[in-house]
Structure formats: structure tokens, C-alpha cells
CSV table of C-alpha atoms in Angstrom, one decimal:
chain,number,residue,atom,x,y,z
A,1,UNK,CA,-64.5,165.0,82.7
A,2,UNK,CA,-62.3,165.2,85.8
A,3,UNK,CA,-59.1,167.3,85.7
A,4,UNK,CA,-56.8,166.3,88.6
A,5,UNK,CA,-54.7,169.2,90.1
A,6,UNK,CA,-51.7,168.2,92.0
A,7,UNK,CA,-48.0,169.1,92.6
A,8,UNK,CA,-45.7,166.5,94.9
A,9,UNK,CA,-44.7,169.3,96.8
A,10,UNK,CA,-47.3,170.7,99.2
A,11,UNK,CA,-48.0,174.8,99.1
A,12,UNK,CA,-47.3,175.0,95.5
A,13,UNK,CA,-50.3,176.4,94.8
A,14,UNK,CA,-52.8,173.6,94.0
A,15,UNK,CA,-55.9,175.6,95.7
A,16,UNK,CA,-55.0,178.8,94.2
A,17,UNK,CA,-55.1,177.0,90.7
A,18,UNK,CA,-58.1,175.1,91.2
A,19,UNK,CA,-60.5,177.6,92.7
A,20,UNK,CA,-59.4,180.1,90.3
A,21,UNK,CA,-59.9,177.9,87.4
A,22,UNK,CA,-63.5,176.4,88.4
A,23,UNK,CA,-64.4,179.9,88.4
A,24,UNK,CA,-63.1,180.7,85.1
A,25,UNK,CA,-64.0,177.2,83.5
A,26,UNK,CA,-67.0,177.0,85.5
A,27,UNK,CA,-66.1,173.8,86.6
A,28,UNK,CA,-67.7,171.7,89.9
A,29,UNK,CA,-64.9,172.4,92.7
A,30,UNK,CA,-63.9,169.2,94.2
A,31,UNK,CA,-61.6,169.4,97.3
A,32,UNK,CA,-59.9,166.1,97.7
A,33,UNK,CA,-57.2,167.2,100.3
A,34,UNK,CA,-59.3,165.9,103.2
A,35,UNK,CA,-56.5,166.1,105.9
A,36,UNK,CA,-56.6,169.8,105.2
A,37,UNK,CA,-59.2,170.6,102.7
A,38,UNK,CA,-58.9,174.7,102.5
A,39,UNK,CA,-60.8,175.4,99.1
A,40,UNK,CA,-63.9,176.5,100.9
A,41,UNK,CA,-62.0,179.5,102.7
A,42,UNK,CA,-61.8,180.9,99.3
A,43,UNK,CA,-65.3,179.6,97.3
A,44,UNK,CA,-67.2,180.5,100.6
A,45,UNK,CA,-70.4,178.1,99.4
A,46,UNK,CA,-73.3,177.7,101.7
A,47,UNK,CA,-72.9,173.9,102.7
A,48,UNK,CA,-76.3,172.5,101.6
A,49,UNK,CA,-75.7,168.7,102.5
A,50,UNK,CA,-73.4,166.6,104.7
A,51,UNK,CA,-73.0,163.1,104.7
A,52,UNK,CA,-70.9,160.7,107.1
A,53,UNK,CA,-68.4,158.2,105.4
A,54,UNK,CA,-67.7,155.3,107.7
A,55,UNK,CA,-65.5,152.6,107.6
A,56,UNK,CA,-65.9,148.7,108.6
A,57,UNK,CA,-63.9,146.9,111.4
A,58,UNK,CA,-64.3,144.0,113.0
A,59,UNK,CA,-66.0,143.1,116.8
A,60,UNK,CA,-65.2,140.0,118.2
A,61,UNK,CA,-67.5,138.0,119.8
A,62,UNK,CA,-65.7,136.6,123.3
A,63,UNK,CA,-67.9,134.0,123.5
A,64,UNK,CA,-67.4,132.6,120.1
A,65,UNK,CA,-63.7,132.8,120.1
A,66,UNK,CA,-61.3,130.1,120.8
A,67,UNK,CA,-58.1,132.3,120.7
A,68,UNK,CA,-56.7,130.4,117.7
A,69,UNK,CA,-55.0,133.5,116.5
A,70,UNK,CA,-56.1,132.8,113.0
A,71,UNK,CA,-57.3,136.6,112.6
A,72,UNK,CA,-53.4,138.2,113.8
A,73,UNK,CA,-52.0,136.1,111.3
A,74,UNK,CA,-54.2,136.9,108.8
A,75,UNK,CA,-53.9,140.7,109.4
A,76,UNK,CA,-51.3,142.4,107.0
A,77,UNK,CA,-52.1,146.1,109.1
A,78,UNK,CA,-51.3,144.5,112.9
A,79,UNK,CA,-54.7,145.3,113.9
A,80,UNK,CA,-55.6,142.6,116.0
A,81,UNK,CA,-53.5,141.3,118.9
A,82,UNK,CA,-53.8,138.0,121.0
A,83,UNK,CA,-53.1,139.0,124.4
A,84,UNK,CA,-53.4,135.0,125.3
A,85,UNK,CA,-56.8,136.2,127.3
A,86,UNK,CA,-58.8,137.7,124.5
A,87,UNK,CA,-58.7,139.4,120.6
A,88,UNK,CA,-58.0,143.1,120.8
A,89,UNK,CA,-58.9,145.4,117.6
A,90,UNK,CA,-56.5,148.2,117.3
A,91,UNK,CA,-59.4,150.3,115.2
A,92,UNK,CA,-57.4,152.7,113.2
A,93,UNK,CA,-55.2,150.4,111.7
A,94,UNK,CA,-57.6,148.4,110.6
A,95,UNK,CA,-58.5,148.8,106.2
A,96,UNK,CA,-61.4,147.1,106.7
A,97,UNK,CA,-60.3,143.9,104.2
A,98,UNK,CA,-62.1,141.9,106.6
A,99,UNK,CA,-60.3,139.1,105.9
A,100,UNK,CA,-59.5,138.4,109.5
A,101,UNK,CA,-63.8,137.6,109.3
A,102,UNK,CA,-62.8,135.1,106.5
A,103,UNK,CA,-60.7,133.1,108.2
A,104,UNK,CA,-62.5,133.0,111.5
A,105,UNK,CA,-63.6,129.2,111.8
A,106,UNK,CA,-65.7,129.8,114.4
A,107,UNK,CA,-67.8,132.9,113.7
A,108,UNK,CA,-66.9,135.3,116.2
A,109,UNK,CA,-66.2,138.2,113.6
A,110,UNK,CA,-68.6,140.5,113.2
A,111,UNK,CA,-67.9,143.6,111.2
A,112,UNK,CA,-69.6,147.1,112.7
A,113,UNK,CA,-69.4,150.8,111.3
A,114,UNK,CA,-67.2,153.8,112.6
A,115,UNK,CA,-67.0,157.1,111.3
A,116,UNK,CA,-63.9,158.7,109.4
A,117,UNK,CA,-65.0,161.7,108.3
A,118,UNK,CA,-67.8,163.8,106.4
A,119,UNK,CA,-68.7,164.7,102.6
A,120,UNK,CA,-69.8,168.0,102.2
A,121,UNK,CA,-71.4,169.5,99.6
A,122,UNK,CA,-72.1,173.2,98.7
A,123,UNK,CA,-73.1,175.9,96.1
A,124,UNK,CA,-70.9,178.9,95.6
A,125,UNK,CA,-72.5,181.4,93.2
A,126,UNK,CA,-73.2,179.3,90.4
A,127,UNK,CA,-70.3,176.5,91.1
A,128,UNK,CA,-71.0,173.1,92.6
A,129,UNK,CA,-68.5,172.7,95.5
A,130,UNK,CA,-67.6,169.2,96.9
A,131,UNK,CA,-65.2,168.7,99.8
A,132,UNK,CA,-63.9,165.5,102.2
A,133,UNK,CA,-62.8,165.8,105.7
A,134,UNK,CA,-61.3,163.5,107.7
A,135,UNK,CA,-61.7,163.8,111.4
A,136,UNK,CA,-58.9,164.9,113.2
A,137,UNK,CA,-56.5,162.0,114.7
A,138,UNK,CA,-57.6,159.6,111.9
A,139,UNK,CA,-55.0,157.8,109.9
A,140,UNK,CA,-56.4,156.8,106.5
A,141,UNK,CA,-57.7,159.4,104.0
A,142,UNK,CA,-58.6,157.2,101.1
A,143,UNK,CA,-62.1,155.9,101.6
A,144,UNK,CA,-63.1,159.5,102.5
A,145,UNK,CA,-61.4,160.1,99.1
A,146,UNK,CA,-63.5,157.3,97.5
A,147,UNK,CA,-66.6,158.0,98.6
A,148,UNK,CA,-66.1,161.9,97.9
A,149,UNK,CA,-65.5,160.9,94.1
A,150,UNK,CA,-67.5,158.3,93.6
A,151,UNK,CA,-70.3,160.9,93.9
A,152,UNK,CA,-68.8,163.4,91.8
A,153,UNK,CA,-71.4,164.9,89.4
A,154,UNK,CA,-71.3,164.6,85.6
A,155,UNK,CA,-69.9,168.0,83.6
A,156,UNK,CA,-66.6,169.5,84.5
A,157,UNK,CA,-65.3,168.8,87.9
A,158,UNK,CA,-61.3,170.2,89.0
A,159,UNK,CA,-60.2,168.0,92.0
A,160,UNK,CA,-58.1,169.4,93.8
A,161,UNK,CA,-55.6,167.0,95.0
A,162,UNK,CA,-53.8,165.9,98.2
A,163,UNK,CA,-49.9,166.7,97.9
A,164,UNK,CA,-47.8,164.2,97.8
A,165,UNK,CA,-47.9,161.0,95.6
A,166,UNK,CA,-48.6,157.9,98.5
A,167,UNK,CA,-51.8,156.3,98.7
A,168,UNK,CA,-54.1,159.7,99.5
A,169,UNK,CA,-52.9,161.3,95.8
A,170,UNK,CA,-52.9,157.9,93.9
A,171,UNK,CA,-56.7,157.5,95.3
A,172,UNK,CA,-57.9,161.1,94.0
A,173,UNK,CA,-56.0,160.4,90.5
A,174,UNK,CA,-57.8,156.6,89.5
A,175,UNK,CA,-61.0,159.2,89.0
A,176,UNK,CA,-59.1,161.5,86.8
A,177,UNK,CA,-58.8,161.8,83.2
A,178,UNK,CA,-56.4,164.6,82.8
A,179,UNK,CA,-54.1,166.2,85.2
A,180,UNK,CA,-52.7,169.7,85.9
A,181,UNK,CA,-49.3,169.7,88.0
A,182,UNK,CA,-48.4,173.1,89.6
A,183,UNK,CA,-45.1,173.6,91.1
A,184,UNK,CA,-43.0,176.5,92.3
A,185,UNK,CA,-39.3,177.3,90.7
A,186,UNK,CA,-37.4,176.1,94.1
A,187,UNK,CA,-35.3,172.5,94.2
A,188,UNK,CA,-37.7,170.6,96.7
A,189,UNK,CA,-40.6,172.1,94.5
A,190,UNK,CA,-38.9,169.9,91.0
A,191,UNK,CA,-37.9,167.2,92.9
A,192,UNK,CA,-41.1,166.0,93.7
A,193,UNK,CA,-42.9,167.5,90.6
A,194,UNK,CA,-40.4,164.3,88.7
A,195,UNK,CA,-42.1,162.5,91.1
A,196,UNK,CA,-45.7,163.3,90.2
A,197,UNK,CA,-44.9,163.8,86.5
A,198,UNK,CA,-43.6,159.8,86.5
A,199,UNK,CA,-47.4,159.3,88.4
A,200,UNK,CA,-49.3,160.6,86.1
A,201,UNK,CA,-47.5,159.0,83.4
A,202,UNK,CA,-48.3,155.9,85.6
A,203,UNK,CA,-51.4,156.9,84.7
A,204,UNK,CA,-51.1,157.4,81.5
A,205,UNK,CA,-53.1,160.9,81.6
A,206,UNK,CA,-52.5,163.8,79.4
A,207,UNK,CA,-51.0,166.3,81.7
A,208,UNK,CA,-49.3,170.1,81.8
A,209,UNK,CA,-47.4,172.1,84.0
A,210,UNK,CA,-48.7,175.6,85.7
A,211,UNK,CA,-45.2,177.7,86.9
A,212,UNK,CA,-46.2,178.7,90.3
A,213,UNK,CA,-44.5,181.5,92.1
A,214,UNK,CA,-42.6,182.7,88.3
A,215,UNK,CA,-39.8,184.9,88.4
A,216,UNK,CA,-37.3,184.9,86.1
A,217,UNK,CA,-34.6,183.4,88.3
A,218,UNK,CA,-36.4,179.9,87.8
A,219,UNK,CA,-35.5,179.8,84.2
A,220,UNK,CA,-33.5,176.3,84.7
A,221,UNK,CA,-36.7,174.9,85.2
A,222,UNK,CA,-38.3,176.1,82.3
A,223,UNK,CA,-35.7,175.0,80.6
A,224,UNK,CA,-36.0,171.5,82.0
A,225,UNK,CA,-39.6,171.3,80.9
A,226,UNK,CA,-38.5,172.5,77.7
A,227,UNK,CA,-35.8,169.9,76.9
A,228,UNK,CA,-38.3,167.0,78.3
A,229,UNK,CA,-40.9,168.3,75.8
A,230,UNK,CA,-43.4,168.6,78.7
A,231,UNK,CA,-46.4,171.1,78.3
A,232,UNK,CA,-46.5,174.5,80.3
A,233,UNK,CA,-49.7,175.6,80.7
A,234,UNK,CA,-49.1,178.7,81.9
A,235,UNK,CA,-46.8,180.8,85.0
A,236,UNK,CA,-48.2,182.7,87.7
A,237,UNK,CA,-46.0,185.6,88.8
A,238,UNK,CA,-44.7,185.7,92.1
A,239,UNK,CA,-45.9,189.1,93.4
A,240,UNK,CA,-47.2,190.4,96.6
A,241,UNK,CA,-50.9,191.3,95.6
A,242,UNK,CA,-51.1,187.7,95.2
A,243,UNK,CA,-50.0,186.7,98.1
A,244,UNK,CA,-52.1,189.7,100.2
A,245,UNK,CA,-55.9,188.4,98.3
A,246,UNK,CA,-54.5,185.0,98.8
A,247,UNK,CA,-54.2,185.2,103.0
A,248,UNK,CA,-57.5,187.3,103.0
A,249,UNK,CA,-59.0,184.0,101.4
A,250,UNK,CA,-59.9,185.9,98.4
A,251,UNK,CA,-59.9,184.3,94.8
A,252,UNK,CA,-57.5,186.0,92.3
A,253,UNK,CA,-59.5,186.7,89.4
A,254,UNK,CA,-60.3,190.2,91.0
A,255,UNK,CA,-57.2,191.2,89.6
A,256,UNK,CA,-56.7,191.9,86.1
A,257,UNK,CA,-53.8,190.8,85.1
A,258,UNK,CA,-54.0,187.6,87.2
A,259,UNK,CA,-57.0,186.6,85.6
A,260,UNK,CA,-55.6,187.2,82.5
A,261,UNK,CA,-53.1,184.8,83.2
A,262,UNK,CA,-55.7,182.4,84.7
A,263,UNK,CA,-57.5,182.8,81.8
A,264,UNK,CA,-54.9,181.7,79.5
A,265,UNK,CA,-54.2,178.8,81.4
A,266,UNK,CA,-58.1,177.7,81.0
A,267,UNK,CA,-57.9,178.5,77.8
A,268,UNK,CA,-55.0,176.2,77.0
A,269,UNK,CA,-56.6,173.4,79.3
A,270,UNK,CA,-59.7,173.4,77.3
A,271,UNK,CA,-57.7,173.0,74.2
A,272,UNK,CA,-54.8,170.6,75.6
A,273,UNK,CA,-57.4,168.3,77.2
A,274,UNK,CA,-60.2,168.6,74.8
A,275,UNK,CA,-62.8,169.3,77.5
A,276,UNK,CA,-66.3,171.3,77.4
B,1,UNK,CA,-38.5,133.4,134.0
B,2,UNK,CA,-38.4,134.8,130.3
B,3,UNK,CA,-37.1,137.6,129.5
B,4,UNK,CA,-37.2,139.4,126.1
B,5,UNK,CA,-33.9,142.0,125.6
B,6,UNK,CA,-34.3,144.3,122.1
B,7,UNK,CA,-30.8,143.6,120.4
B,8,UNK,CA,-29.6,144.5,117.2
B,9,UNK,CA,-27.7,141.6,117.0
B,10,UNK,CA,-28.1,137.8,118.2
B,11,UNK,CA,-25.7,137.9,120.4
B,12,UNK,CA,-25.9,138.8,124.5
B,13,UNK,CA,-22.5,140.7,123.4
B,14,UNK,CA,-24.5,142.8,121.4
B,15,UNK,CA,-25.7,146.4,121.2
B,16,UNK,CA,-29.2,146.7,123.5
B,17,UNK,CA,-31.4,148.3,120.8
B,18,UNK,CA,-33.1,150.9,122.6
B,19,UNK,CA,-36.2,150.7,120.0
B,20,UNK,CA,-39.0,148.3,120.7
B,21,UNK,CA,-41.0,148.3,117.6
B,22,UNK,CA,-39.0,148.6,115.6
B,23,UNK,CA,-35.6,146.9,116.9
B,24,UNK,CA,-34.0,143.9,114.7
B,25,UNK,CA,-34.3,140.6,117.2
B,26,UNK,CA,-35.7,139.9,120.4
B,27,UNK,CA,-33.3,138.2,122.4
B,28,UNK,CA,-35.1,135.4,125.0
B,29,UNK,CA,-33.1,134.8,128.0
B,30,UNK,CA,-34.3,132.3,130.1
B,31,UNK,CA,-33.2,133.0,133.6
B,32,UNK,CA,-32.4,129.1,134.3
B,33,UNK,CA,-31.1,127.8,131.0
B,34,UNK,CA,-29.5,130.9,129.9
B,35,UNK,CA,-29.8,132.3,126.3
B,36,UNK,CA,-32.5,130.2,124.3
B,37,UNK,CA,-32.6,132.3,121.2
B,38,UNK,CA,-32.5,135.0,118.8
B,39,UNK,CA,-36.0,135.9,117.0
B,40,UNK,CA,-36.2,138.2,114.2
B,41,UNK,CA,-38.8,141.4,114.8
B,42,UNK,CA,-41.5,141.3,112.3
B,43,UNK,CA,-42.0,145.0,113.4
B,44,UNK,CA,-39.2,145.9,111.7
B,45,UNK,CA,-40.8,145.4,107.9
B,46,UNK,CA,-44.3,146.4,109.3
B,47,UNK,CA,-45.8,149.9,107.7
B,48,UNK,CA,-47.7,150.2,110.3
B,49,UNK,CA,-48.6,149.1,113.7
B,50,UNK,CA,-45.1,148.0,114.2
B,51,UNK,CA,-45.1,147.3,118.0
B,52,UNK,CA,-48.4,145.8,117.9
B,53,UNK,CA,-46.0,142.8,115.6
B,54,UNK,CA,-43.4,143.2,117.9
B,55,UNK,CA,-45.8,143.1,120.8
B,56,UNK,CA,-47.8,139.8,119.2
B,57,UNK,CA,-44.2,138.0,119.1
B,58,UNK,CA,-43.0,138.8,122.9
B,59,UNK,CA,-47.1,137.6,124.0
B,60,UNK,CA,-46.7,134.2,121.4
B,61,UNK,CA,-43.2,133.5,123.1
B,62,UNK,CA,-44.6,133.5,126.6
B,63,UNK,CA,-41.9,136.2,128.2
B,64,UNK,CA,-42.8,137.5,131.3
B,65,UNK,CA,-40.6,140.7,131.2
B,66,UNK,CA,-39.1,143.1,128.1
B,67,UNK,CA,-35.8,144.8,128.8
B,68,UNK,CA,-36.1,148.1,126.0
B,69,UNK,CA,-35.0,151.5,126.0
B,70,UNK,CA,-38.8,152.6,125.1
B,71,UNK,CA,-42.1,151.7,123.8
B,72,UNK,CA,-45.1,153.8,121.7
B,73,UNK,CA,-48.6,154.0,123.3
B,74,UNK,CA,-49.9,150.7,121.3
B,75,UNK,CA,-47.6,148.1,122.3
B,76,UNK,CA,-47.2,149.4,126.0
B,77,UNK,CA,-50.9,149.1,126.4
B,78,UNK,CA,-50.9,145.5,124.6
B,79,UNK,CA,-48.0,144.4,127.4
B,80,UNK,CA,-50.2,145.7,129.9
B,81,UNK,CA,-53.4,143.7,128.7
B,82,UNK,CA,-51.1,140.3,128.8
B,83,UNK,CA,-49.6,141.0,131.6
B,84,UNK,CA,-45.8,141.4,130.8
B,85,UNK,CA,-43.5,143.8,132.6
B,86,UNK,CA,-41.3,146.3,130.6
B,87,UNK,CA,-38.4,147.5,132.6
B,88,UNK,CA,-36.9,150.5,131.1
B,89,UNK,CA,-33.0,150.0,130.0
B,90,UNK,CA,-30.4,151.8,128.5
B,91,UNK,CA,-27.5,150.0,128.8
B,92,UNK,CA,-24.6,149.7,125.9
B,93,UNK,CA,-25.2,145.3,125.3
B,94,UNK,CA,-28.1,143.4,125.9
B,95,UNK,CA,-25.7,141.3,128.2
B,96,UNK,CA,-25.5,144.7,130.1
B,97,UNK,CA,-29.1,145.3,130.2
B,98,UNK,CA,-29.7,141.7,131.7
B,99,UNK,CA,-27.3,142.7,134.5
B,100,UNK,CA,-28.7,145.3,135.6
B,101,UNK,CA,-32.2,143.7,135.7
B,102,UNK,CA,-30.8,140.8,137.7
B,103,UNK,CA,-29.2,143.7,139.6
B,104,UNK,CA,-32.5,145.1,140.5
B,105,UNK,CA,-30.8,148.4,138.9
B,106,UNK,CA,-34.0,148.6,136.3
B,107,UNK,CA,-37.0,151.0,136.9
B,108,UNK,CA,-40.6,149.5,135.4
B,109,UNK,CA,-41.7,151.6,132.5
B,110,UNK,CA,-44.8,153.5,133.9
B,111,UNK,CA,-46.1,155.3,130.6
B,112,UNK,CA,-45.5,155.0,127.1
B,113,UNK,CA,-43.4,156.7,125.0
B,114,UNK,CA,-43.8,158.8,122.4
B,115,UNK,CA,-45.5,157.3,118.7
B,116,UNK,CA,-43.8,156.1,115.8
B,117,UNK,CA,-40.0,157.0,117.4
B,118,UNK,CA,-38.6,154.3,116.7
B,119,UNK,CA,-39.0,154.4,112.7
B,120,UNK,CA,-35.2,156.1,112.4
């Protein structure tokens, strides 16, 4: 079962959640933010294998090509241009549709590999820990997304989400079955929580909120959840311990009370989602 | 002699639109007939590689020189591959802007600009 963790807003707390939770749950760690994937700094697992994900484009062959232009009109990314002297690829806008090698009457598409990024995967105590990166200066996260869950392993797996919810979060969520949405109580934080709520119900996927950040000044929100009978799995104080293991890039479940509360929320997950 | 002038109108009365990539119509000036027409910029719509549209459309309507205020990496190395001059412009109208190049008051652009500016 895959339990997607994500929030709209960014730095609402997704990593905190999810490492904390495939600790308690022990759960296979999946870190699907591969622009920034920072789950590692606080799992720490001994990378055991690394794999390249690469990405087709297309190489044309001057000597085949008649400049017909058939392959820019084709393109829906603009990643080929007709100069009037020769085809040029414009590589990182390319998706790789290859439908540019389609339409090419006169063979001179060829298609070649170039890499995107890297799969990594490690072991951190006894949890399974699976990350994406995308190199830096590359545009498109998704089949470094892709590749990352198509190998997930079988059992319990938390993926921990890009923010957002363009393209990179939709990717991660078509492997999910369930999703936990974490948010903090501040007005950018609920405006794009709607945003990922309406996703997921896109989805159709059981999901339930974490309260990020809780103090009692957020109540509103609560309250907003409440009226729109919408499941709170839990809140996480807003205290400064936290925030002091959190930028050693230490987990949280050294302290009691926070993996109390951590506890809880697995507890309500397992039962909410029906999973192990 | 072509010449391509970014516009937000149709009109040589209109505002110069200092964007390449992203400006509404190209207007194409022909320096012995006078105004020929108005194209709309497929940039415009484009997610992504907007100049590279905008830069496809100046190469397909065989202008020799772009009159813009300035122009991302992409499409200023594509006008460089085909061979078209880009003169740097910031004039108030396009009919301004095609003044001062017949003026000889325009400076080539040497280097590109600055990615995805123009997408405000």
C-alpha cells in the first residue's frame, strides 16, 4: 500500500511527517521530491544502489533530412527549430513523445538516451529508503518520479511528495492509494491545502489532515475542517524543541511527547486507511 | 529588407512590446512596400519554449532583422543560427522603433537576456 504525503504549500512539514511515521509504522521511506529530496538528512541510510534514469530525444540525421519542418510542427514543447539550414533539438524541452520521429517521412529521426537524474536506494536501520534526484538545471521531474515508483517494493511504502499540485505532485499521486495532507495554521498554508484536498478527491483517495505547526491561534482552521467533515489525523505542536532536532537533521521520535503524538497519528492512519 | 517589430497591437501606431517571446503580434515591415502584416505570436500560448515559437515564426517569415526590447538565451541563440539581426529597442510605438532603426539610432543585441522574463 502506498500512502502519499503532501501539502500544496511547500515547508509544511511533509518530511518531518513522513520520516517520522516510516519509523513508527515501519514503513519503506520513499522520497519523491526529487528537485530537493531532503529525507535522507534525517533517515541517514547507507546508499546501497544507484541507478541512472534517462530520458529519450531525438538526433537528426543531416543527411537524411530535407528541412520539411514536419517535426516543429509536430512538436507541442517547441523543441525543435528550423533555422532554414538545419533541425536544431532544444534537449530539455523535449518529453520524449517522439512524435516528431513519427512524422519524419524521410527517416532522419533517430531517438538517443540522456540522463536526468539518479534512483537511489538505501537501508536505514531496519527501513528501506528510496529517493529520486534530478540533476541540477533540469526541467522535468516526472519520469525521475516514474521510474522511482514504478520500482517501489511491495509492503508499506510513505511517499513523500513534491509540494505543489502541477505535474511533479500529480505524477507521485497516480501510485498512491491513500493520502496524508499536512499543512500549517497560516492563510497561504489553507489556500493551497483546498487545492490539494480537491486533488486528491480527483483522485478519489481516502485522505486526512495532520495540523502542522498547532497552536491554538489556528482554531479557524480546525474549524473549517470540522464544518467540511474532513478527517484530522492528528496536530503537531509548534514548539522550539521541534524545530532545534529538526535543523540538527534529527527525527522527532526522540522526544516523548512528540512521538506520542506521532504515534497517534500512525495509529489513526492504520485504522483510517485500513493498512498493515 | 524585412523587418519583424514586437507590437502589442497590429498597428505601426501601436505600443513596441518590449517582450520577444512572449509579445502578442509580430509586425513585418517591408522596407520597400511598407507594412505587409500583422502575425499573431504562437509564443504567447506556449508553456514552454516560448521564444523558440516566436523564433520559428520570424525564421518561417524570412525577416532579416527583429526590432525588440529583449530576448531569453534560446531564441537569441536560434536568431543567431539563421542568421537574423536583433537590434535592441525601446521605443514607445513600433512606428517609433522602425525610426530609429532607419535612423541608424539602434544598437545590435550582443547577449541574451535573462530566461523566462517575459511571462509577466
Amino acid at each position: 500500500m502506498n500512502i502519499a504525503i503532501l501539502s500544496g504549500k511547500g515547508g509544511t512539514g511533509k518530511t518531518t511527517v513522513a520520516v517520522n511515521l516510516a519509523q513508527i509504522l515501519q514503513a519503506n521511506y520513499i522520497d519523491c521530491d526529487v528537485e530537493e529530496p531532503n529525507g535522507f538528512i534525517f533517515l541517514k541510510p547507507t546508499v546501497q544502489k544507484s541507478e541512472q534514469v534517462k530520458v529519450k530525444y531525438p538526433v537528426i540525421d543531416k543527411d537524411r533530412c530535407n528541412l520539411c519542418g514536419k517535426c516543429v510542427q509536430v512538436c507541442q514543447f517547441n523543441a525543435l527549430f528550423n533555422s532554414g539550414k538545419g533541425i536544431l533539438t532544444l534537449e530539455k524541452l523535449c518529453h520524449s513523445c517522439e512524435a516528431c520521429g513519427i512524422v519524419c517521412k524521410e527517416e532522419a529521426i533517430q531517438f538517443a538516451d540522456r540522463e536526468i537524474g539518479s534512483i537511489e536506494e538505501g537501508q536505514s536501520a531496519n527501513l528501506k529508503c528510496f529517493r529520486g534526484i534530478l540533476n541540477v538545471g533540469e526541467p522535468m521531474a516526472v519520469p525521475v518520479i516514474k521510474q522511482l515508483l514504478a520500482a517501489a517494493p511491495a509492503g508499506l511504502n510513505l511517499l513523500d511528495c513534491p509540494p505543489g499540485t502541477s505535474c511533479n505532485a500529480v505524477s507521485a499521486l497516480q501510485y498512491a492509494d491513500a493520502a496524508v495532507l499536512v499543512t500549517e495554521p497560516s492563510v497561504f498554508g489553507f489556500h493551497d491545502l483546498k487545492m490539494a484536498i480537491k486533488l486528491v478527491q480527483g483522485f478519489n483517495l481516502p485522505f486526512g489532515i495532520v495540523l502542522n505547526k498547532w497552536s491554538p491561534e489556528g482554531s479557524s482552521y480546525k474549524e473549517y475542517l470540522d464544518k467540511e467533515n474532513i478527517k484530522i489525523l492528528g496536530f503537531i505542536p509548534n514548539t522550539r524543541e521541534i524545530a532545534e532536532e529538526y535543523s540538527k537533521g534529527n527525527t522527532l521520535n526522540e522526544i516523548p511527547e512528540i512521538n506520542k503524538v506521532f504515534s497517534d497519528i500512525a495509529r489513526e492512519i492504520t485504522e483510517v486507511f485500513k493498512c498493515n | 529588407m524585412k523587418i519583424a517589430i514586437t507590437s502589442i497591437g497590429q498597428q505601426l501606431s501601436d505600443r513596441h512590446d518590449p517582450r520577444f517571446g512572449r509579445c502578442d503580434y509580430f509586425l513585418i515591415y517591408d522596407s520597400e512596400k511598407g507594412l505587409q502584416k500583422a502575425i499573431r505570436n504562437k509564443g504567447q500560448d506556449a508553456s514552454g519554449g516560448a521564444g523558440i515559437a516566436a523564433a520559428q515564426q520570424i525564421v518561417d517569415e524570412k525577416v532579416h532583422v527583429v526590432l525588440t526590447g529583449n530576448m531569453g538565451p534560446n531564441a537569441f541563440n536560434l536568431m543567431k543560427e539563421a542568421g537574423i539581426k536583433v537590434y535592441q529597442c525601446n521605443a514607445a510605438s513600433c512606428a517609433e522603433a522602425l525610426e530609429l532603426y532607419q535612423n541608424e539610432k539602434l544598437t545590435e543585441l550582443t547577449q541574451p537576456g535573462p530566461s523566462h522574463h517575459g511571462m509577466n
